[in-house]
Coordinates of C-alpha atoms in Angstrom, one line a residue:
M1 CA 63.3 -55.1 -39.5
T2 CA 60.3 -53.3 -38.4
L3 CA 60.8 -51.3 -36.2
L4 CA 58.1 -50.6 -32.6
W5 CA 57.7 -47.1 -32.4
N6 CA 57.4 -47.3 -36.2
P7 CA 54.6 -49.2 -38.1
Q8 CA 55.0 -48.2 -41.6
Q9 CA 55.0 -50.8 -43.9
P10 CA 57.0 -50.9 -47.4
S11 CA 55.2 -49.0 -50.2
P12 CA 54.0 -50.6 -53.7
M13 CA 56.2 -47.8 -55.1
P14 CA 58.4 -48.3 -57.9
Y15 CA 62.3 -47.0 -55.9
D16 CA 64.2 -49.6 -57.4
R17 CA 63.6 -48.0 -60.2
Y18 CA 65.6 -45.4 -59.4
R19 CA 69.9 -45.3 -58.5
P20 CA 71.1 -42.8 -55.4
F21 CA 74.1 -40.1 -56.4
Q22 CA 77.0 -42.3 -55.6
E23 CA 76.0 -45.1 -58.3
R24 CA 75.6 -42.0 -60.6
V25 CA 78.6 -40.3 -60.1
P26 CA 81.9 -39.9 -58.0
V27 CA 82.0 -37.2 -55.2
P28 CA 85.6 -36.7 -54.0
V29 CA 85.4 -35.9 -50.5
P30 CA 88.0 -32.5 -49.3
D31 CA 90.0 -33.3 -47.1
G32 CA 89.1 -32.1 -43.8
R33 CA 86.0 -30.2 -45.0
G34 CA 85.7 -26.9 -45.2
W35 CA 82.3 -26.2 -45.7
P36 CA 80.3 -27.6 -42.8
A37 CA 82.2 -24.7 -40.2
A38 CA 82.5 -21.6 -42.4
R39 CA 79.7 -18.3 -42.2
I40 CA 78.1 -16.9 -44.9
E41 CA 79.9 -13.4 -43.6
R42 CA 79.3 -11.3 -46.6
A43 CA 76.7 -11.6 -49.9
P44 CA 78.3 -13.5 -53.2
L45 CA 77.4 -11.2 -56.4
W46 CA 74.0 -12.2 -57.2
V47 CA 72.7 -13.1 -60.8
P48 CA 69.2 -12.6 -61.7
V49 CA 68.6 -14.9 -64.8
D50 CA 65.0 -13.6 -65.0
L51 CA 64.9 -12.4 -68.5
R52 CA 66.8 -15.2 -69.9
D53 CA 66.2 -18.8 -67.4
G54 CA 63.0 -18.1 -66.1
N55 CA 61.8 -16.1 -68.8
Q56 CA 62.3 -19.8 -71.3
A57 CA 60.4 -21.5 -68.6
L58 CA 57.0 -19.4 -68.7
A59 CA 54.2 -19.9 -70.8
E60 CA 53.9 -16.8 -72.2
P61 CA 57.5 -15.7 -72.9
M62 CA 58.0 -11.6 -71.8
D63 CA 57.7 -9.3 -74.6
T64 CA 59.8 -6.6 -74.2
P65 CA 57.7 -3.9 -72.8
R66 CA 57.6 -7.0 -70.0
K67 CA 61.7 -7.8 -70.0
R68 CA 62.4 -3.6 -70.1
R69 CA 60.2 -3.3 -67.1
F70 CA 61.6 -6.4 -65.4
F71 CA 65.2 -5.6 -66.4
E72 CA 64.8 -1.8 -65.1
L73 CA 63.5 -3.2 -61.5
L74 CA 66.6 -5.9 -61.1
V75 CA 69.0 -2.2 -61.8
R76 CA 66.2 -0.4 -58.7
L77 CA 67.4 -3.7 -56.6
G78 CA 70.9 -3.1 -56.7
F79 CA 72.0 -6.3 -58.9
K80 CA 75.5 -5.1 -60.5
E81 CA 75.4 -8.0 -62.8
I82 CA 72.3 -9.0 -64.7
E83 CA 71.6 -11.7 -67.6
V84 CA 69.4 -10.1 -69.8
G85 CA 68.5 -13.1 -72.9
Y86 CA 69.3 -15.8 -75.4
P87 CA 69.9 -13.8 -78.7
S88 CA 69.6 -16.6 -80.5
A89 CA 67.1 -18.4 -79.4
S90 CA 64.8 -16.2 -80.5
R91 CA 63.4 -13.3 -82.2
T92 CA 62.7 -11.6 -78.7
D93 CA 65.4 -12.7 -76.6
F94 CA 67.3 -10.8 -79.5
D95 CA 65.6 -8.0 -80.3
F96 CA 65.4 -7.3 -76.2
V97 CA 69.1 -6.8 -75.4
R98 CA 69.5 -5.0 -79.2
H99 CA 67.0 -2.5 -77.6
L100 CA 69.1 -2.0 -74.0
V101 CA 71.6 -0.7 -76.7
T102 CA 70.5 1.1 -79.0
D103 CA 68.4 3.2 -75.8
G104 CA 71.0 3.5 -73.9
A105 CA 69.1 1.5 -71.3
V106 CA 72.6 -0.1 -69.3
P107 CA 74.1 2.0 -66.2
G108 CA 77.4 2.1 -66.6
D109 CA 78.6 0.1 -63.2
V110 CA 75.9 -2.8 -64.7
T111 CA 77.4 -5.9 -66.3
P112 CA 74.7 -7.6 -68.7
V113 CA 75.1 -11.1 -69.5
V114 CA 74.4 -13.0 -72.7
F115 CA 73.5 -16.8 -73.1
T116 CA 75.4 -19.2 -76.0
P117 CA 75.1 -22.9 -76.7
A118 CA 78.4 -24.0 -77.6
R119 CA 78.1 -23.3 -81.6
R120 CA 79.7 -21.5 -83.7
D121 CA 76.5 -19.8 -85.7
L122 CA 74.9 -19.5 -83.0
I123 CA 77.6 -17.7 -81.0
D124 CA 78.0 -15.3 -83.8
R125 CA 74.6 -14.4 -83.8
T126 CA 75.3 -13.9 -79.4
F127 CA 77.7 -11.4 -80.3
E128 CA 75.4 -9.3 -83.1
A129 CA 73.1 -8.7 -80.0
I130 CA 76.1 -7.1 -77.7
E131 CA 77.3 -5.6 -80.5
G132 CA 77.8 -1.6 -78.9
M133 CA 77.5 -2.3 -75.3
E134 CA 80.4 -0.9 -73.5
R135 CA 80.8 -4.5 -71.4
A136 CA 78.7 -7.6 -71.5
A137 CA 79.9 -11.5 -69.9
V138 CA 79.2 -13.8 -72.9
H139 CA 78.0 -17.3 -71.6
L140 CA 78.5 -20.7 -72.8
Y141 CA 77.1 -23.5 -72.1
I142 CA 77.2 -27.2 -73.6
A143 CA 76.0 -30.7 -71.3
T144 CA 78.7 -32.5 -69.9
S145 CA 77.8 -35.7 -68.5
P146 CA 78.2 -38.5 -69.1
V147 CA 73.9 -39.6 -69.5
W148 CA 73.6 -35.9 -71.7
R149 CA 76.6 -36.4 -73.4
E150 CA 75.4 -40.1 -74.7
V151 CA 71.6 -39.2 -75.3
V152 CA 71.3 -36.2 -75.8
L153 CA 74.7 -35.1 -77.8
R154 CA 75.9 -38.4 -78.3
R155 CA 79.6 -37.5 -78.1
D156 CA 82.6 -38.8 -76.1
R157 CA 84.5 -36.4 -73.8
A158 CA 87.4 -36.4 -76.6
A159 CA 83.9 -34.9 -78.8
V160 CA 83.0 -32.4 -75.6
R161 CA 86.2 -31.2 -75.8
R162 CA 86.6 -29.6 -78.7
T163 CA 83.5 -28.4 -78.8
V164 CA 84.0 -26.7 -76.1
R165 CA 88.1 -25.4 -77.1
E166 CA 86.1 -24.5 -80.6
A167 CA 83.8 -22.8 -79.0
A168 CA 85.8 -20.0 -76.9
E169 CA 88.4 -20.0 -79.3
H170 CA 86.0 -18.4 -81.8
M171 CA 84.6 -16.0 -79.3
A172 CA 87.7 -15.2 -77.9
R173 CA 88.8 -14.4 -82.1
R174 CA 85.2 -12.0 -82.0
A175 CA 85.1 -10.7 -78.4
S176 CA 86.4 -6.9 -77.8
P177 CA 87.7 -5.8 -75.0
G178 CA 85.3 -5.0 -72.6
V179 CA 83.7 -8.8 -72.4
R180 CA 84.3 -10.8 -70.1
F181 CA 83.2 -15.0 -70.1
Q182 CA 81.6 -17.5 -68.4
F183 CA 81.7 -20.8 -69.0
S184 CA 78.4 -23.7 -66.9
P185 CA 79.7 -27.6 -68.0
E186 CA 75.7 -28.1 -67.6
T187 CA 74.9 -31.3 -65.3
F188 CA 78.0 -30.3 -63.2
N189 CA 76.5 -32.4 -60.7
L190 CA 76.4 -35.4 -62.6
T191 CA 79.3 -35.1 -64.2
E192 CA 82.4 -36.5 -63.6
P193 CA 85.1 -34.3 -61.4
D194 CA 87.8 -34.0 -63.4
F195 CA 86.3 -34.1 -66.6
V196 CA 84.3 -30.4 -65.1
L197 CA 88.6 -29.3 -63.9
E198 CA 89.3 -30.5 -67.2
L199 CA 87.5 -28.5 -69.0
C200 CA 87.4 -25.4 -66.9
D201 CA 90.9 -25.3 -66.2
G202 CA 92.2 -25.5 -70.5
L203 CA 88.7 -22.0 -70.4
T204 CA 90.6 -20.9 -67.7
E205 CA 94.3 -20.4 -70.0
L206 CA 92.9 -20.0 -73.8
W207 CA 90.7 -16.7 -72.5
D208 CA 93.5 -15.9 -70.3
A209 CA 92.3 -15.4 -67.3
S210 CA 93.5 -13.1 -64.7
P211 CA 92.5 -11.2 -61.2
D212 CA 91.6 -8.3 -62.5
R213 CA 89.9 -10.0 -66.2
P214 CA 88.6 -13.4 -64.4
V215 CA 85.9 -15.7 -66.1
T216 CA 83.6 -17.3 -64.6
H217 CA 82.9 -20.9 -63.9
N218 CA 79.5 -21.2 -63.3
L219 CA 79.0 -25.2 -62.0
P220 CA 75.2 -25.9 -61.4
A221 CA 73.1 -28.4 -60.2
T222 CA 70.8 -28.6 -63.5
V223 CA 68.7 -31.2 -62.1
E224 CA 68.6 -31.8 -58.7
I225 CA 70.0 -35.3 -57.1
A226 CA 70.9 -35.6 -54.2
T227 CA 71.0 -33.9 -50.2
P228 CA 72.3 -30.3 -50.1
N229 CA 76.0 -31.2 -48.4
V230 CA 76.4 -34.0 -51.6
Y231 CA 76.3 -30.0 -53.5
A232 CA 78.8 -28.4 -51.2
D233 CA 81.3 -31.1 -51.5
Q234 CA 81.2 -31.1 -54.8
I235 CA 81.2 -27.3 -54.9
E236 CA 84.5 -27.3 -52.6
Y237 CA 86.5 -30.1 -54.4
A238 CA 86.4 -27.2 -57.3
H239 CA 86.7 -24.3 -55.3
R240 CA 90.2 -26.3 -54.3
H241 CA 91.5 -27.6 -57.4
L242 CA 90.8 -25.3 -60.0
A243 CA 93.7 -23.7 -61.6
R244 CA 94.4 -20.0 -61.0
R245 CA 91.8 -19.8 -58.5
D246 CA 92.8 -15.9 -58.2
S247 CA 91.3 -15.3 -61.6
V248 CA 88.5 -17.8 -61.7
I249 CA 84.9 -16.3 -60.3
L250 CA 83.6 -20.0 -58.5
S251 CA 79.4 -19.8 -59.7
V252 CA 76.9 -21.4 -58.7
H253 CA 73.1 -22.1 -60.0
P254 CA 71.3 -24.6 -58.4
H255 CA 67.8 -25.8 -59.2
N256 CA 65.1 -26.8 -56.9
D257 CA 64.0 -30.6 -58.4
R258 CA 64.1 -31.6 -54.5
G259 CA 63.0 -28.2 -53.1
T260 CA 66.5 -27.9 -51.5
G261 CA 67.5 -25.3 -54.3
V262 CA 68.4 -23.2 -51.6
A263 CA 70.4 -25.1 -48.7
C264 CA 72.1 -25.7 -52.4
A265 CA 73.0 -22.3 -52.7
E266 CA 74.4 -21.5 -49.1
L267 CA 75.4 -24.4 -48.9
A268 CA 77.6 -23.9 -51.9
V269 CA 79.3 -20.0 -50.2
L270 CA 80.0 -22.1 -47.4
A271 CA 82.2 -24.1 -49.8
G272 CA 83.4 -21.8 -51.6
A273 CA 81.2 -20.5 -54.3
Q274 CA 81.4 -16.5 -54.8
R275 CA 78.6 -15.6 -57.2
V276 CA 75.0 -17.5 -57.5
E277 CA 72.2 -17.3 -60.6
G278 CA 69.2 -17.6 -59.6
C279 CA 65.5 -15.9 -60.0
L280 CA 63.3 -13.8 -58.0
F281 CA 60.7 -15.8 -56.1
G282 CA 62.1 -19.1 -58.0
N283 CA 60.3 -18.9 -61.0
G284 CA 62.3 -21.3 -63.5
E285 CA 62.3 -25.3 -65.3
R286 CA 59.7 -27.4 -63.4
T287 CA 60.5 -26.5 -59.7
G288 CA 62.5 -23.8 -60.2
N289 CA 65.8 -21.8 -60.2
V290 CA 67.0 -21.3 -57.0
D291 CA 65.0 -17.6 -55.6
L292 CA 66.9 -15.1 -54.3
V293 CA 65.0 -13.1 -52.5
T294 CA 65.1 -15.8 -50.0
L295 CA 69.0 -16.3 -50.1
A296 CA 69.6 -12.3 -49.8
L297 CA 66.6 -11.9 -46.8
N298 CA 67.8 -15.3 -45.1
L299 CA 71.1 -13.2 -44.7
F300 CA 69.7 -9.6 -43.5
A301 CA 68.1 -11.9 -41.1
Q302 CA 71.3 -12.8 -40.1
G303 CA 72.7 -9.8 -39.9
V304 CA 74.6 -9.1 -42.9
D305 CA 74.1 -6.6 -45.8
P306 CA 71.7 -8.3 -48.5
M307 CA 73.5 -5.7 -50.7
V308 CA 70.2 -5.1 -52.8
D309 CA 67.2 -3.8 -51.7
F310 CA 64.0 -5.5 -50.6
G311 CA 62.6 -2.7 -48.4
D312 CA 59.2 -2.4 -50.1
I313 CA 58.9 -6.2 -51.0
D314 CA 55.2 -5.8 -52.2
A315 CA 56.3 -3.5 -54.9
V316 CA 59.2 -6.0 -56.0
R317 CA 56.6 -9.0 -56.1
A318 CA 53.5 -6.8 -57.4
T319 CA 56.4 -5.9 -60.2
V320 CA 57.4 -10.0 -61.1
E321 CA 53.9 -11.4 -61.0
E322 CA 52.9 -9.4 -64.4
C323 CA 55.9 -9.8 -66.5
N324 CA 56.0 -13.1 -65.8
R325 CA 51.9 -13.7 -64.6
L326 CA 52.7 -16.1 -62.5
P327 CA 51.5 -15.3 -59.1
V328 CA 53.5 -15.3 -56.0
H329 CA 52.9 -17.9 -52.8
H330 CA 51.4 -16.6 -49.7
R331 CA 53.1 -18.4 -47.5
H332 CA 56.6 -17.8 -50.0
P333 CA 58.9 -16.5 -47.2
Y334 CA 59.0 -13.4 -46.5
A335 CA 57.2 -11.8 -49.6
G336 CA 53.9 -13.4 -49.7
D337 CA 51.5 -13.0 -48.5
L338 CA 50.5 -14.9 -45.0
V339 CA 54.0 -15.5 -44.7
H340 CA 54.1 -12.5 -40.9
T341 CA 50.5 -14.1 -39.9
A342 CA 49.6 -15.6 -37.5
F343 CA 45.7 -17.3 -36.8
S344 CA 47.6 -19.0 -34.0
G345 CA 46.1 -18.4 -30.4
T346 CA 49.6 -18.8 -28.9
H347 CA 51.5 -17.6 -32.0
Q348 CA 49.0 -14.7 -31.6
D349 CA 50.0 -14.4 -27.7
A350 CA 53.9 -14.6 -28.5
I351 CA 53.6 -12.0 -31.3
G352 CA 51.6 -9.1 -29.4
K353 CA 53.8 -9.3 -25.9
G354 CA 57.0 -9.9 -28.3
F355 CA 55.7 -6.2 -29.7
E356 CA 55.4 -4.9 -26.2
E357 CA 58.5 -5.6 -24.8
H358 CA 60.5 -4.5 -28.4
A359 CA 58.4 -1.2 -27.5
R360 CA 60.0 -1.1 -23.8
R361 CA 63.8 -1.5 -25.0
A362 CA 63.7 0.8 -27.8
E363 CA 62.3 2.9 -25.0
E364 CA 65.0 2.1 -22.7
L365 CA 67.4 2.2 -25.4
G366 CA 66.6 5.6 -26.4
V367 CA 66.4 4.5 -30.3
P368 CA 63.6 4.3 -32.4
Q369 CA 61.8 1.5 -32.7
S370 CA 62.9 0.8 -36.1
R371 CA 66.8 1.1 -35.1
A372 CA 66.1 -1.6 -31.9
P373 CA 67.7 -4.6 -32.1
W374 CA 64.4 -7.4 -32.8
S375 CA 63.4 -10.0 -30.8
V376 CA 60.5 -10.7 -31.2
P377 CA 58.8 -14.2 -31.5
Y378 CA 57.9 -15.9 -35.0
L379 CA 58.8 -13.1 -36.8
P380 CA 62.3 -14.1 -38.2
V381 CA 62.4 -10.2 -39.4
D382 CA 60.8 -6.6 -38.5
P383 CA 57.7 -6.4 -41.7
A384 CA 58.5 -2.6 -42.0
D385 CA 61.9 -3.1 -42.8
L386 CA 60.7 -5.7 -46.1
G387 CA 58.0 -2.3 -46.8
R388 CA 55.1 -3.9 -44.7
S389 CA 52.7 -3.3 -42.5
Y390 CA 51.7 -4.5 -39.1
E391 CA 47.9 -4.4 -40.0
A392 CA 48.1 -8.1 -41.2
V393 CA 50.5 -9.6 -38.4
I394 CA 47.5 -11.0 -35.9
R395 CA 44.8 -12.6 -37.6
V396 CA 41.8 -13.6 -36.4
N397 CA 40.0 -17.3 -37.1
S398 CA 38.3 -19.8 -35.3
Q399 CA 42.2 -21.3 -34.1
S400 CA 42.7 -17.9 -32.5
G401 CA 42.7 -16.8 -28.9
K402 CA 42.2 -14.6 -26.5
G403 CA 45.3 -12.5 -27.6
G404 CA 44.8 -11.5 -31.0
S405 CA 41.6 -10.4 -30.6
A406 CA 42.3 -8.2 -27.3
Y407 CA 45.3 -6.9 -29.6
L408 CA 43.6 -6.3 -32.8
L409 CA 40.8 -4.3 -30.4
R410 CA 44.1 -2.2 -29.1
T411 CA 45.9 -1.8 -32.2
H412 CA 42.8 -0.7 -34.5
H413 CA 40.0 0.8 -31.7
G414 CA 42.3 1.8 -28.8
I415 CA 40.5 -0.9 -26.5
D416 CA 42.9 -2.5 -24.6
L417 CA 41.3 -5.6 -23.0
P418 CA 42.2 -6.1 -19.2
E419 CA 44.0 -10.2 -19.3
R420 CA 41.3 -11.4 -17.8
M421 CA 38.3 -10.2 -19.3
R422 CA 40.8 -11.6 -22.9
P423 CA 38.9 -14.8 -22.4
G424 CA 35.4 -14.7 -22.1
F425 CA 35.7 -12.4 -25.2
A426 CA 38.1 -14.5 -27.6
R427 CA 35.2 -16.9 -26.7
L428 CA 32.2 -15.2 -28.0
V429 CA 34.6 -14.2 -31.1
Q430 CA 35.7 -17.8 -31.2
E431 CA 31.3 -18.7 -31.9
A432 CA 30.7 -16.5 -34.8
T433 CA 33.8 -17.4 -36.8
D434 CA 32.9 -21.2 -36.3
A435 CA 29.6 -20.5 -37.6
S436 CA 31.0 -18.0 -40.3
G437 CA 33.8 -20.5 -40.9
R438 CA 35.9 -17.1 -42.4
E439 CA 38.1 -15.0 -40.2
A440 CA 36.7 -12.3 -38.6
T441 CA 38.1 -8.3 -39.9
P442 CA 39.4 -5.4 -37.1
K443 CA 35.9 -4.0 -37.9
E444 CA 33.9 -7.2 -37.3
L445 CA 36.0 -7.7 -33.4
Y446 CA 34.4 -3.6 -32.5
D447 CA 30.6 -5.0 -33.5
L448 CA 31.3 -7.6 -32.0
F449 CA 32.2 -5.6 -28.3
R450 CA 30.3 -3.2 -29.2
A451 CA 27.3 -5.3 -29.1
A452 CA 27.9 -8.1 -26.6
Y453 CA 29.6 -5.0 -24.0
L454 CA 28.6 -1.3 -24.8
S455 CA 24.9 -2.3 -26.2
Q456 CA 24.6 -3.6 -22.4
G457 CA 25.2 -1.1 -20.8
T458 CA 22.8 1.7 -22.6
D459 CA 20.2 -0.9 -24.3
G460 CA 20.0 -3.3 -21.3
E461 CA 16.7 -5.6 -19.8
V462 CA 18.6 -2.8 -17.0
R463 CA 18.7 0.8 -17.5
L464 CA 19.9 4.0 -15.9
E465 CA 17.1 6.3 -16.9
S466 CA 18.9 9.3 -14.5
W467 CA 21.5 9.4 -11.9
S468 CA 23.3 11.1 -9.8
V469 CA 25.8 11.4 -6.9
H470 CA 27.8 13.4 -4.4
E471 CA 29.4 12.9 -1.3
E472 CA 27.1 13.4 1.3
A473 CA 30.6 13.0 4.2
P474 CA 34.6 12.1 4.1
G475 CA 34.2 8.0 2.6
R476 CA 30.2 8.0 1.9
H477 CA 28.5 8.8 -1.4
R478 CA 25.2 8.3 -1.4
F479 CA 24.2 7.1 -5.4
V480 CA 20.6 8.3 -6.4
C481 CA 18.9 6.6 -9.7
T482 CA 15.5 5.9 -11.2
L483 CA 16.4 2.6 -13.4
R484 CA 13.8 1.4 -15.4
T485 CA 14.2 -3.0 -15.3
G486 CA 12.1 -3.7 -18.4
D487 CA 8.9 -2.6 -18.4
R488 CA 8.7 -1.4 -14.6
T489 CA 10.8 1.7 -13.2
G490 CA 11.6 2.4 -9.9
D491 CA 13.5 5.7 -7.9
H492 CA 16.4 3.8 -6.1
E493 CA 19.2 5.6 -4.3
G494 CA 22.5 3.5 -2.4
T495 CA 25.3 4.5 -0.2
G496 CA 29.4 3.3 -0.8
P497 CA 32.2 4.3 0.7
G498 CA 33.0 5.4 -3.5
A499 CA 30.5 6.8 -5.5
L500 CA 30.9 2.5 -7.6
T501 CA 29.7 1.2 -4.7
A502 CA 27.4 3.6 -3.9
L503 CA 26.0 2.4 -7.2
A504 CA 26.2 -1.5 -6.3
D505 CA 24.2 -0.4 -3.3
A506 CA 21.5 1.1 -4.8
L507 CA 21.4 -1.5 -7.9
T508 CA 21.3 -4.6 -4.5
G509 CA 18.3 -2.5 -3.3
A510 CA 16.5 -2.6 -7.0
G511 CA 17.2 -6.4 -6.5
H512 CA 20.0 -7.0 -8.1
A513 CA 22.4 -8.2 -5.8
T514 CA 25.8 -6.4 -7.0
E515 CA 29.9 -6.6 -5.8
I516 CA 32.0 -5.1 -7.5
L517 CA 34.9 -7.2 -7.8
E518 CA 37.4 -4.8 -10.7
V519 CA 37.1 -1.7 -12.2
T520 CA 39.5 0.2 -15.0
M521 CA 39.8 2.4 -17.0
T522 CA 41.7 2.6 -20.7
G523 CA 41.0 5.9 -22.8
P524 CA 37.7 7.1 -23.1
Y525 CA 37.6 2.8 -22.0
A526 CA 36.1 1.8 -18.2
F527 CA 35.8 -2.1 -17.6
A528 CA 34.1 -3.8 -15.0
E529 CA 34.3 -7.1 -13.3
C530 CA 31.2 -7.8 -11.1
R531 CA 29.7 -10.3 -9.1
V532 CA 26.1 -10.4 -9.5
G533 CA 23.7 -13.3 -7.9
T534 CA 25.6 -16.0 -7.8
T535 CA 27.5 -14.5 -11.5
T536 CA 30.4 -12.7 -12.4
A537 CA 30.9 -10.5 -15.6
W538 CA 32.6 -8.0 -17.8
G539 CA 31.0 -5.1 -18.7
A540 CA 32.3 -2.1 -20.2
A541 CA 31.4 1.5 -21.9
E542 CA 32.5 3.7 -23.3
G543 CA 32.0 7.2 -21.8
P544 CA 32.9 11.4 -22.0
A545 CA 33.6 11.2 -18.1
P546 CA 35.5 8.5 -16.1
L547 CA 33.0 8.0 -13.7
A548 CA 30.1 8.0 -16.2
A549 CA 32.0 5.6 -18.5
S550 CA 32.4 3.2 -15.3
V551 CA 29.1 3.1 -14.5
G552 CA 27.9 2.7 -17.4
A553 CA 30.8 0.1 -17.0
V554 CA 29.2 -1.7 -14.2
L555 CA 25.4 -1.5 -16.2
S556 CA 27.1 -3.6 -18.9
A557 CA 28.4 -6.1 -16.7
V558 CA 25.1 -6.4 -14.6
N559 CA 22.7 -6.8 -17.8
R560 CA 25.7 -9.9 -18.6
A561 CA 25.0 -11.5 -15.8
A562 CA 21.6 -11.7 -16.5
V563 CA 22.0 -13.2 -19.1
R564 CA 24.8 -15.8 -19.0

C-alpha cells in the first residue's frame, strides 16, 4: 500500500536473496527481559584486541617495535587485560609474545591474552610462546554456527563438540597455575542457543572453574546480523542459563557490520555481559571491531568512571594512527579533529552562550571551571577533559553566523563586539568566506575587522588632523578640531552636554549630520553606533584612553556610513 506521505517506490535491488535473522537462528526471548530497564553504573572489564584482531585487519601488520609501543600505550591507559597476539598464526606474533616475556614488559597487574584455534599443534605453539609468563589467559576458539560448520569446517555438532573438548583437555594439561582459560564459540550470534550452552557449560566443568579462578566465555557477534536488541536478548539468555554463573566471566566481542557495534556492546552490558573486547577507535576486519574509546567515553559522558584514562585523547590517537598506519576520521566520536567544532551559526551562538553560563555558574559555586558541572549546548563533554583546547570549538565559514565571528574575536583578540554590531560584521565575514570558499581563521577575522572598522577611524575619507575638548561650564563641552575631508581641510567646533555630543555637533557643522546612538567600551576598544544623515552604521577604534578611542569609533562610524 502506498502511503500519501511517503512517495518512495520499490527499488530494483535484489533484497529477496537475503534472509532475516529470525529465519537463520532461534532467539529465545528471556521471560521478563531485564536489559531494557537496566542501567550501566560501572564500567565492564575492557579488553583491547588491537594487537591480535586489529592487527590481522591491517594491510601492513605491526612489527615488534610498533606492537611494543601500542602495548605500552594500552598499559598507560589503564587496561588490565590485553590480547597480545595469535602466536601460532605467524612468526611475528610468536616473536612479539616472546619479546614481552624475555624483556619483562608485562606489569604485575596486567594479564596478557593469547589466541589459539582448537588444534593440538597450534595450542602447543601458543603455550611455547607464553612460557615464563607469570600470568596469562589462553583464548580457545572455534566456529560453531550451522553455515560455518557446514561450509567451512564440514563437521556436525558432535564433531565440533569433540574437537572443542579434546582441545580444552590438552590446554588443561599444558597450563601452569598462572594460566586462565577463555572460550569463544565464534559466530555465536548465528549459533543455536542450546549448542552454545552445551559447549560453554562443558568447558566450565572441564576446566573446573571457580569464583577465584573463573573461566571467560566470550560470545562474539562475529558478523552483525540483526538490530542490537536481538544481540541483547541472546546475551541475556546466556547470562541467565550458563551453569556455575558465579564462576563465569561473560564477555562480548561485537563487530560493526551493520554499523551498530557500539550499541550492541552497550545493550550486551545491560543484558549481563561483564567484559567487552574491542579496539581503540574500532579498527578491525570489514567495518571493524567495536570501538573501546567511544564505549568508555560514552560512560564518562553519563557520569560513570570509564576506568581507563583518555584525558589526552590526541596523544592516544597519534600513537594509534602511527602504529596502525590508518587515520582516525575527523568525525570520529570524541577523538576526531572536528567533533567539538561548530561551523553553524545557530550552534556557535548556543555554544558561546553556554560557555558564558558555565563560567558564571562556576563562579557562583566557587569552584574552578574545570570542576563545575558541565552543561553546554552541543558539547556532550568538556573538550578540556579530553586534553583538547577550546580553540577549535568554534570555526567560521560561509555557514557561520554572528555568534561564531564574535566568539573568535573575543577569545583570540579580546574584542567583545556589542550585540547589535555583530550581524553587520557577520555579513562582512560571510561575503569574504563566500568569495574564498574556505573557513576564516581567527587572524583573518581580526584583519577583516581592522580593515572594515579600525582603519576607518584613522584612514577614512573623514579624518581628524587635530582635536581638543574642554568643559566650558557644567554640562557644556566644546570640541575644537581640524577636519580633513578628502583633499579639503578646515577648522570646526561644536558644543554639547558631553565630549562626544560636542564632536557630533562639530561633524554636523562640517556637513556630516551625525547623531550618536550608542557608545560602549571593552578594554582598549570603543564601539559607536551613529546615524549619519539617513544611514546608521557602527564604528570601532582602539585608543590609549577611553575618550580617544570613543572619538575614533565615532569617526569610524561616520566613514563607514559614507561608503554604505
